[in-house]
């Protein structure tokens, strides 16, 4: 069974640009959640999607958005990039969702904003 | 505000030692606490705890939850160099989000 796949693995952007990250969950998993990891703040929850609906959202500005498609693949978008958005972005998939069982994480997308 | 605090932030031990990692939390409407191991990029699942006082075990690792005192511990016995990693504790928050602690960085020296 293939694991969680995130693309791209690495990317470099400049301030003001926007970026789209992709996450393909494990087959059969309907929940996809996104996290930002930085050395100072650790892992922080961005949002969770379940069956194409955003179920929960963390405390991030509206520049951070996401969506989920009918095949459960998810994308997150960050607009008007700031230097502080440099981070490792992780997605996780689960059969049911947060708190209800094991979450499987992808390898992450490392974003550098210059 | 929901929060999760892990201690210590870092720990250096020698192979064969036993370590105890701590996780305390303040969450409204607690549902579950999870432990993850992060070696390079992707955190890998260790345990999920929902009931107080019931120990979960997997080989040399074990974990227990105390819902009255609002904390959990992760024990690793007979540590090996392969146990070197960041150990993350997470709690499902009152709004269905997942709140992580800052992690404990464990270094096991040969």
mmCIF file of C-alpha atoms in Angstrom:
data_model
loop_
_atom_site.group_PDB
_atom_site.id
_atom_site.type_symbol
_atom_site.label_atom_id
_atom_site.label_comp_id
_atom_site.label_asym_id
_atom_site.label_seq_id
_atom_site.Cartn_x
_atom_site.Cartn_y
_atom_site.Cartn_z
ATOM 1 C CA UNK A 1 0.000 0.000 0.000
ATOM 2 C CA UNK A 2 1.527 3.306 -1.039
ATOM 3 C CA UNK A 3 2.120 5.874 1.672
ATOM 4 C CA UNK A 4 1.203 9.535 1.759
ATOM 5 C CA UNK A 5 2.799 11.396 -1.122
ATOM 6 C CA UNK A 6 3.567 15.094 -1.057
ATOM 7 C CA UNK A 7 4.784 17.197 -3.948
ATOM 8 C CA UNK A 8 6.910 19.094 -4.515
ATOM 9 C CA UNK A 9 9.471 18.024 -1.919
ATOM 10 C CA UNK A 10 11.425 21.265 -2.072
ATOM 11 C CA UNK A 11 10.657 24.675 -3.467
ATOM 12 C CA UNK A 12 11.981 28.202 -3.307
ATOM 13 C CA UNK A 13 9.776 31.246 -3.745
ATOM 14 C CA UNK A 14 10.138 34.979 -3.256
ATOM 15 C CA UNK A 15 8.039 37.245 -1.082
ATOM 16 C CA UNK A 16 4.679 38.115 -2.578
ATOM 17 C CA UNK A 17 4.429 35.010 -4.711
ATOM 18 C CA UNK A 18 1.970 32.211 -4.103
ATOM 19 C CA UNK A 19 2.502 28.473 -3.797
ATOM 20 C CA UNK A 20 0.396 25.339 -4.131
ATOM 21 C CA UNK A 21 1.341 22.103 -2.392
ATOM 22 C CA UNK A 22 -0.194 18.727 -3.114
ATOM 23 C CA UNK A 23 -0.924 15.707 -0.943
ATOM 24 C CA UNK A 24 -2.105 12.276 -2.062
ATOM 25 C CA UNK A 25 -3.385 10.274 0.900
ATOM 26 C CA UNK A 26 -3.236 6.544 1.408
ATOM 27 C CA UNK A 27 -5.821 4.798 -0.712
ATOM 28 C CA UNK A 28 -9.133 4.617 1.113
ATOM 29 C CA UNK A 29 -8.353 7.414 3.549
ATOM 30 C CA UNK A 30 -10.858 10.249 3.478
ATOM 31 C CA UNK A 31 -9.243 12.597 6.000
ATOM 32 C CA UNK A 32 -6.333 14.832 5.077
ATOM 33 C CA UNK A 33 -4.875 17.333 7.528
ATOM 34 C CA UNK A 34 -2.100 19.868 7.008
ATOM 35 C CA UNK A 35 0.581 21.101 9.409
ATOM 36 C CA UNK A 36 3.320 23.714 9.385
ATOM 37 C CA UNK A 37 6.564 22.817 11.143
ATOM 38 C CA UNK A 38 9.164 25.431 12.071
ATOM 39 C CA UNK A 39 12.052 25.259 14.549
ATOM 40 C CA UNK A 40 10.521 27.930 16.755
ATOM 41 C CA UNK A 41 6.859 26.944 16.799
ATOM 42 C CA UNK A 42 7.042 23.213 16.223
ATOM 43 C CA UNK A 43 4.170 21.472 14.453
ATOM 44 C CA UNK A 44 1.070 23.609 14.068
ATOM 45 C CA UNK A 45 -2.276 22.497 12.706
ATOM 46 C CA UNK A 46 -3.469 24.293 9.584
ATOM 47 C CA UNK A 47 -6.709 22.537 8.589
ATOM 48 C CA UNK A 48 -8.390 19.199 8.070
ATOM 49 C CA UNK A 49 -10.481 18.044 5.145
ATOM 50 C CA UNK A 50 -12.845 15.115 5.146
ATOM 51 C CA UNK A 51 -14.856 14.032 2.114
ATOM 52 C CA UNK A 52 -14.123 17.321 0.333
ATOM 53 C CA UNK A 53 -15.272 19.477 3.261
ATOM 54 C CA UNK A 54 -13.082 21.520 5.558
ATOM 55 C CA UNK A 55 -13.846 20.126 8.961
ATOM 56 C CA UNK A 56 -11.473 22.107 11.174
ATOM 57 C CA UNK A 57 -9.156 25.064 10.846
ATOM 58 C CA UNK A 58 -6.210 26.265 12.884
ATOM 59 C CA UNK A 59 -5.199 29.814 13.736
ATOM 60 C CA UNK A 60 -3.579 30.853 10.489
ATOM 61 C CA UNK A 61 -4.385 33.904 8.351
ATOM 62 C CA UNK A 62 -6.660 33.676 5.350
ATOM 63 C CA UNK A 63 -3.620 33.560 3.054
ATOM 64 C CA UNK A 64 -3.529 29.869 3.885
ATOM 65 C CA UNK A 65 -6.250 27.893 2.169
ATOM 66 C CA UNK A 66 -6.881 24.379 1.013
ATOM 67 C CA UNK A 67 -9.232 22.056 -0.738
ATOM 68 C CA UNK A 68 -9.884 18.388 -1.207
ATOM 69 C CA UNK A 69 -10.956 16.631 -4.358
ATOM 70 C CA UNK A 70 -13.355 13.735 -4.829
ATOM 71 C CA UNK A 71 -10.438 11.278 -4.941
ATOM 72 C CA UNK A 72 -9.341 12.584 -1.495
ATOM 73 C CA UNK A 73 -6.232 14.263 -2.867
ATOM 74 C CA UNK A 74 -5.721 17.625 -1.232
ATOM 75 C CA UNK A 75 -3.967 20.850 -2.057
ATOM 76 C CA UNK A 76 -3.014 23.765 0.108
ATOM 77 C CA UNK A 77 -2.294 27.228 -1.161
ATOM 78 C CA UNK A 78 -0.402 30.079 0.421
ATOM 79 C CA UNK A 79 -0.813 33.458 -1.218
ATOM 80 C CA UNK A 80 1.295 36.612 -0.818
ATOM 81 C CA UNK A 81 4.186 34.687 0.691
ATOM 82 C CA UNK A 82 6.089 36.152 3.624
ATOM 83 C CA UNK A 83 9.539 35.252 4.910
ATOM 84 C CA UNK A 84 7.927 33.668 7.974
ATOM 85 C CA UNK A 85 6.122 31.149 5.793
ATOM 86 C CA UNK A 86 9.404 29.300 5.285
ATOM 87 C CA UNK A 87 8.741 25.925 6.859
ATOM 88 C CA UNK A 88 8.225 22.225 6.358
ATOM 89 C CA UNK A 89 4.610 21.595 5.406
ATOM 90 C CA UNK A 90 3.370 18.155 6.342
ATOM 91 C CA UNK A 91 0.158 16.463 5.444
ATOM 92 C CA UNK A 92 -1.341 13.449 7.151
ATOM 93 C CA UNK A 93 -4.076 11.072 6.108
ATOM 94 C CA UNK A 94 -6.398 8.953 8.165
ATOM 95 C CA UNK A 95 -9.352 6.660 7.683
ATOM 96 C CA UNK A 96 -11.650 8.639 9.918
ATOM 97 C CA UNK A 97 -9.809 11.750 10.986
ATOM 98 C CA UNK A 98 -8.039 13.535 13.784
ATOM 99 C CA UNK A 99 -8.299 11.913 17.194
ATOM 100 C CA UNK A 100 -10.095 8.863 15.920
ATOM 101 C CA UNK A 101 -7.093 6.825 14.993
ATOM 102 C CA UNK A 102 -3.641 6.734 13.555
ATOM 103 C CA UNK A 103 -2.562 9.490 11.178
ATOM 104 C CA UNK A 104 0.014 8.707 8.515
ATOM 105 C CA UNK A 105 2.331 11.569 7.595
ATOM 106 C CA UNK A 106 3.994 12.334 4.303
ATOM 107 C CA UNK A 107 7.634 13.361 3.954
ATOM 108 C CA UNK A 108 6.660 17.003 3.672
ATOM 109 C CA UNK A 109 7.250 19.915 1.332
ATOM 110 C CA UNK A 110 10.121 22.174 2.335
ATOM 111 C CA UNK A 111 9.269 25.768 1.382
ATOM 112 C CA UNK A 112 11.884 28.497 1.445
ATOM 113 C CA UNK A 113 10.748 32.080 0.947
ATOM 114 C CA UNK A 114 13.443 34.573 -0.042
ATOM 115 C CA UNK B 1 -6.339 28.148 25.303
ATOM 116 C CA UNK B 2 -5.483 24.515 24.600
ATOM 117 C CA UNK B 3 -1.815 23.642 25.046
ATOM 118 C CA UNK B 4 0.608 20.738 25.225
ATOM 119 C CA UNK B 5 3.943 20.956 27.043
ATOM 120 C CA UNK B 6 6.683 18.369 26.706
ATOM 121 C CA UNK B 7 9.713 17.921 28.900
ATOM 122 C CA UNK B 8 12.606 17.743 28.753
ATOM 123 C CA UNK B 9 13.205 19.540 25.457
ATOM 124 C CA UNK B 10 16.333 17.494 24.875
ATOM 125 C CA UNK B 11 17.989 14.509 26.442
ATOM 126 C CA UNK B 12 21.278 12.704 25.906
ATOM 127 C CA UNK B 13 21.663 9.148 27.161
ATOM 128 C CA UNK B 14 23.855 6.118 26.522
ATOM 129 C CA UNK B 15 22.777 2.875 24.945
ATOM 130 C CA UNK B 16 21.050 0.624 27.432
ATOM 131 C CA UNK B 17 19.663 3.467 29.536
ATOM 132 C CA UNK B 18 15.961 3.825 30.279
ATOM 133 C CA UNK B 19 14.320 7.164 29.521
ATOM 134 C CA UNK B 20 11.019 8.751 30.462
ATOM 135 C CA UNK B 21 9.537 11.523 28.349
ATOM 136 C CA UNK B 22 6.788 13.714 29.731
ATOM 137 C CA UNK B 23 3.757 15.357 28.184
ATOM 138 C CA UNK B 24 1.289 17.531 30.061
ATOM 139 C CA UNK B 25 -1.779 19.100 28.518
ATOM 140 C CA UNK B 26 -4.612 21.512 29.037
ATOM 141 C CA UNK B 27 -7.440 20.801 26.652
ATOM 142 C CA UNK B 28 -11.158 21.306 26.859
ATOM 143 C CA UNK B 29 -13.151 18.160 26.092
ATOM 144 C CA UNK B 30 -10.164 15.809 25.906
ATOM 145 C CA UNK B 31 -10.612 12.941 23.470
ATOM 146 C CA UNK B 32 -7.204 11.418 22.774
ATOM 147 C CA UNK B 33 -3.442 11.809 23.156
ATOM 148 C CA UNK B 34 -0.986 10.567 20.585
ATOM 149 C CA UNK B 35 2.770 9.969 20.529
ATOM 150 C CA UNK B 36 4.844 10.223 17.366
ATOM 151 C CA UNK B 37 8.511 9.647 16.547
ATOM 152 C CA UNK B 38 10.145 11.986 14.038
ATOM 153 C CA UNK B 39 13.566 10.976 12.759
ATOM 154 C CA UNK B 40 13.996 13.021 9.609
ATOM 155 C CA UNK B 41 10.834 14.248 8.001
ATOM 156 C CA UNK B 42 7.656 12.213 8.437
ATOM 157 C CA UNK B 43 6.475 11.615 12.009
ATOM 158 C CA UNK B 44 5.593 7.977 12.578
ATOM 159 C CA UNK B 45 2.797 6.893 14.878
ATOM 160 C CA UNK B 46 3.643 5.231 18.181
ATOM 161 C CA UNK B 47 0.601 5.201 20.455
ATOM 162 C CA UNK B 48 -2.877 6.586 20.864
ATOM 163 C CA UNK B 49 -4.247 6.852 24.390
ATOM 164 C CA UNK B 50 -7.811 7.554 25.342
ATOM 165 C CA UNK B 51 -8.338 5.825 28.685
ATOM 166 C CA UNK B 52 -6.619 6.683 31.910
ATOM 167 C CA UNK B 53 -4.356 4.167 33.589
ATOM 168 C CA UNK B 54 -4.125 1.704 30.722
ATOM 169 C CA UNK B 55 -0.576 1.126 29.524
ATOM 170 C CA UNK B 56 0.105 0.706 25.843
ATOM 171 C CA UNK B 57 3.206 -1.298 24.938
ATOM 172 C CA UNK B 58 5.173 -1.944 21.788
ATOM 173 C CA UNK B 59 8.470 -3.722 22.299
ATOM 174 C CA UNK B 60 10.730 -1.525 24.399
ATOM 175 C CA UNK B 61 8.331 1.423 24.258
ATOM 176 C CA UNK B 62 5.385 1.948 26.553
ATOM 177 C CA UNK B 63 3.069 4.809 27.376
ATOM 178 C CA UNK B 64 0.429 5.610 29.937
ATOM 179 C CA UNK B 65 -2.110 8.370 30.371
ATOM 180 C CA UNK B 66 -3.291 10.032 33.582
ATOM 181 C CA UNK B 67 -6.477 11.952 32.794
ATOM 182 C CA UNK B 68 -6.854 13.201 36.341
ATOM 183 C CA UNK B 69 -3.431 14.836 36.443
ATOM 184 C CA UNK B 70 -3.521 15.669 32.709
ATOM 185 C CA UNK B 71 -0.274 14.086 31.608
ATOM 186 C CA UNK B 72 1.229 11.166 29.781
ATOM 187 C CA UNK B 73 4.644 9.546 29.839
ATOM 188 C CA UNK B 74 6.534 7.644 27.196
ATOM 189 C CA UNK B 75 9.075 5.121 28.450
ATOM 190 C CA UNK B 76 11.856 3.617 26.396
ATOM 191 C CA UNK B 77 13.870 0.824 27.996
ATOM 192 C CA UNK B 78 17.265 -0.493 26.884
ATOM 193 C CA UNK B 79 17.713 2.429 24.516
ATOM 194 C CA UNK B 80 19.495 1.942 21.199
ATOM 195 C CA UNK B 81 21.104 4.472 18.839
ATOM 196 C CA UNK B 82 18.156 3.927 16.514
ATOM 197 C CA UNK B 83 15.895 5.461 19.142
ATOM 198 C CA UNK B 84 17.542 8.839 18.515
ATOM 199 C CA UNK B 85 14.760 11.104 17.255
ATOM 200 C CA UNK B 86 12.349 13.834 18.242
ATOM 201 C CA UNK B 87 9.374 12.455 20.134
ATOM 202 C CA UNK B 88 6.174 14.406 19.681
ATOM 203 C CA UNK B 89 3.106 14.399 21.871
ATOM 204 C CA UNK B 90 -0.208 15.609 20.433
ATOM 205 C CA UNK B 91 -3.672 16.062 21.854
ATOM 206 C CA UNK B 92 -6.921 16.435 20.007
ATOM 207 C CA UNK B 93 -8.146 19.905 20.874
ATOM 208 C CA UNK B 94 -11.620 21.126 21.683
ATOM 209 C CA UNK B 95 -12.168 22.256 18.097
ATOM 210 C CA UNK B 96 -11.142 18.995 16.489
ATOM 211 C CA UNK B 97 -7.657 20.225 15.745
ATOM 212 C CA UNK B 98 -4.468 18.424 16.731
ATOM 213 C CA UNK B 99 -2.186 20.314 19.122
ATOM 214 C CA UNK B 100 1.451 19.264 19.241
ATOM 215 C CA UNK B 101 4.030 19.873 21.910
ATOM 216 C CA UNK B 102 7.441 21.215 20.885
ATOM 217 C CA UNK B 103 8.885 17.716 21.150
ATOM 218 C CA UNK B 104 11.693 16.056 23.084
ATOM 219 C CA UNK B 105 14.918 15.513 21.169
ATOM 220 C CA UNK B 106 16.466 12.245 22.316
ATOM 221 C CA UNK B 107 20.071 11.444 21.476
ATOM 222 C CA UNK B 108 21.338 7.968 22.304
ATOM 223 C CA UNK B 109 25.121 7.612 22.314
ATOM 224 C CA UNK B 110 26.868 4.284 21.743
#
